[in-house]
Short mmCIF file of C-alpha atoms in Angstrom, two decimals:
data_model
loop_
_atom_site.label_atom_id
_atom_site.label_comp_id
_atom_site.label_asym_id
_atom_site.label_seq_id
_atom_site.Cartn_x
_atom_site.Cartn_y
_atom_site.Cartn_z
CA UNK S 536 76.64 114.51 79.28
CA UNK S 537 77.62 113.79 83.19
CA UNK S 538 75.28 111.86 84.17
CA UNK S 539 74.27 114.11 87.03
CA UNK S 540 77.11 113.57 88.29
CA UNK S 541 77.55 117.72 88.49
CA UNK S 542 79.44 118.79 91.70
CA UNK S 543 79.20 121.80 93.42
CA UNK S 544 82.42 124.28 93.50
CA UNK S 545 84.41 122.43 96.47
CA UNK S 546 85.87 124.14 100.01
CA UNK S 547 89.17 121.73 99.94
CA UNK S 548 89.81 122.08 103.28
CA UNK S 549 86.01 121.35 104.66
CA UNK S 550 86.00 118.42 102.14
CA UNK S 551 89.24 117.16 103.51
CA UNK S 552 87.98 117.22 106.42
CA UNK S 553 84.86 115.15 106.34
CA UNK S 554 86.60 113.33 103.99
CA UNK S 555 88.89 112.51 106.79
CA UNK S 556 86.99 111.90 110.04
CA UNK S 557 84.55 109.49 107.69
CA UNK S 558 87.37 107.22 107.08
CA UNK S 559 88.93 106.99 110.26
CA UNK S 560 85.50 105.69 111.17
CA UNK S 561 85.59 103.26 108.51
CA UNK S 562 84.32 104.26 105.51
CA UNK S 563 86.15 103.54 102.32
CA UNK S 564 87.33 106.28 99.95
CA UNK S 565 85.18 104.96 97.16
CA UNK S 566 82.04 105.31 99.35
CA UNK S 567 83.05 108.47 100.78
CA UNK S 568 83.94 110.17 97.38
CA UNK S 569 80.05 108.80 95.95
CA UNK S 570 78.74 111.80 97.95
CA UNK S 571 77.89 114.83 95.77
CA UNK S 572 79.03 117.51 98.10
CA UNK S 573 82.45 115.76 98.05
CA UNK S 574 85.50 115.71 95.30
CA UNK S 575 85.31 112.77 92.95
CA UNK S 576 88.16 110.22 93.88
CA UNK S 577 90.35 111.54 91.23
CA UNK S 578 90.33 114.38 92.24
CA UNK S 579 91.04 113.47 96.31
CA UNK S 580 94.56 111.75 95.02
CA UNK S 581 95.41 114.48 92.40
CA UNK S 582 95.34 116.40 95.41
CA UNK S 583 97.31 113.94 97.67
CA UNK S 584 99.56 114.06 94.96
CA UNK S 585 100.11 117.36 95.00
CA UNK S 586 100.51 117.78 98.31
CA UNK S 587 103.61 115.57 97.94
CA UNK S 588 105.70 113.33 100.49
CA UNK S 589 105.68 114.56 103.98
CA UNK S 590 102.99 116.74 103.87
CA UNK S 591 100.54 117.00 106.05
CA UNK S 592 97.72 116.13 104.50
CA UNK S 593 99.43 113.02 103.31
CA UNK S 594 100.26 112.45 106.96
CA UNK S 595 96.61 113.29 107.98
CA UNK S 596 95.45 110.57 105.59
CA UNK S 597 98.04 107.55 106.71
CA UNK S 598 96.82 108.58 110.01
CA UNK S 599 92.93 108.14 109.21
CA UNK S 600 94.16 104.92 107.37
CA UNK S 601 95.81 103.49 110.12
CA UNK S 602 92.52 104.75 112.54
CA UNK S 603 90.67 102.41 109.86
CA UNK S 604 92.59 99.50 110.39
CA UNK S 605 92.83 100.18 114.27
CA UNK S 606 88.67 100.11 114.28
CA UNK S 607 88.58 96.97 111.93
CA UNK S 608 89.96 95.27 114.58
CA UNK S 609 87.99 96.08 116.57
CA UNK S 610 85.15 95.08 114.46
CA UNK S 611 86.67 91.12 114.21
CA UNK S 612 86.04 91.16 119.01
CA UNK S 613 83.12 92.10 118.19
CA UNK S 614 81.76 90.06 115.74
CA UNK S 615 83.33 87.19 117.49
CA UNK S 616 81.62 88.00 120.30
CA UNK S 617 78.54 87.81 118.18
CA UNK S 618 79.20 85.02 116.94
CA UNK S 619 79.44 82.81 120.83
CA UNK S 620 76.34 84.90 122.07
CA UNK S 621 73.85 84.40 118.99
CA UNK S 622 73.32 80.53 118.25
CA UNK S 623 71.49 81.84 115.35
CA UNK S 624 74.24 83.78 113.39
CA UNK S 625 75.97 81.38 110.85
CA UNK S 626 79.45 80.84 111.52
CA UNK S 627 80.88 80.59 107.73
CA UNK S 628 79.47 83.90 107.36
CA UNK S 629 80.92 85.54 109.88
CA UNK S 630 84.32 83.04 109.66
CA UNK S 631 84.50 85.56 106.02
CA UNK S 632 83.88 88.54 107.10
CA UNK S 633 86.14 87.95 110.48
CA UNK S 634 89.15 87.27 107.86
CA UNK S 635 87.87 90.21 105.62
CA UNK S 636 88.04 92.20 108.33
CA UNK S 637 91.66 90.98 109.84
CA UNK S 638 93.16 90.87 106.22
CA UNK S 639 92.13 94.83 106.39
CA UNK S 640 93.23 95.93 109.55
CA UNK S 641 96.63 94.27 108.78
CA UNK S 642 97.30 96.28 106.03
CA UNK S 643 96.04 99.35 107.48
CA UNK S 644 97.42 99.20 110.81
CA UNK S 645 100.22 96.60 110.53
CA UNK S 646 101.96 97.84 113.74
CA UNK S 647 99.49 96.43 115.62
CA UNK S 648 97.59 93.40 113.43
CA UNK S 649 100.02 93.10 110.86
CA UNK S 650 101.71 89.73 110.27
CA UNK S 651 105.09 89.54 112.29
CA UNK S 652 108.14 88.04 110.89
CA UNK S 653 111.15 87.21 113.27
CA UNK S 654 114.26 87.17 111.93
CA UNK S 655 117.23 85.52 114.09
CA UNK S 656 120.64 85.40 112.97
CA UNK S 657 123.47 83.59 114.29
CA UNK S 658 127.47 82.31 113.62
CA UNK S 659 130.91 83.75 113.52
CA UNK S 660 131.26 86.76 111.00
CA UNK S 661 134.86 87.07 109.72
CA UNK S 662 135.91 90.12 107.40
CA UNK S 663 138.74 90.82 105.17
CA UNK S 664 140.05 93.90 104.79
CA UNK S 665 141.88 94.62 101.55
CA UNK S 666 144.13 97.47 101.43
CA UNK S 667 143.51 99.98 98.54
#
């Protein structure tokens, strides 16, 4: 038995859709895919899957990703801002959800709140050439 878990006959491209604009505003897949009018998670990556490497849905999805992380951010101003204005709100809290939330957006959108690494090289490079 399913546990009522029973889905309806899915419209791929409405669920993808939803499915979509509900995680660029910062819902997580595993939330998302709990709905009963939407494809199970499985499902959801069988179907990224098959979409394969360049695809468009694919891209569509790094995209809402990214939109994720990009709103995260977000999320840390504001709570900071919380945080100063409400004497009230206890700091630790919000000190772990503020590093939740920036651990996130890193990974999601590490072009703009990932961790940067510079790399600086210097010195003399000498080659040998060998004939063949």
């Amino acid at each position: 038995m399913t546990k009522g878990l029973v889905r309806k006959k899915l419209d791929a491209d409405k669920a993808m859709v939803e499915i979509l604009a509900r995680v660029s505003d910062g819902e997580s897949l595993v939330t998302i895919c709990k709905d009963r009018h939407l494809p199970a998670k499985g499902t959801f990556y069988r179907w990224l899957a098959e979409a394969g490497d360049g695809s468009e849905m694919r891209d569509n999805y790094a995209r809402a990703m990214e939109h994720r992380g990009q709103l995260f951010g977000e999320r840390v101003t504001d709570l900071a801002e919380q945080v100063i204005s409400d004497p009230d709100l206890c700091p630790q809290r919000a000190r772990v959800a503020i590093d939740a939330l920036k651990w996130s957006a890193g990974r999601l959108a590490p072009k703009t709140y990932g961790d940067r690494a510079s790399v600086e090289l210097s010195g003399d490079v000498t080659a040998t050439l060998v004939p063949i």
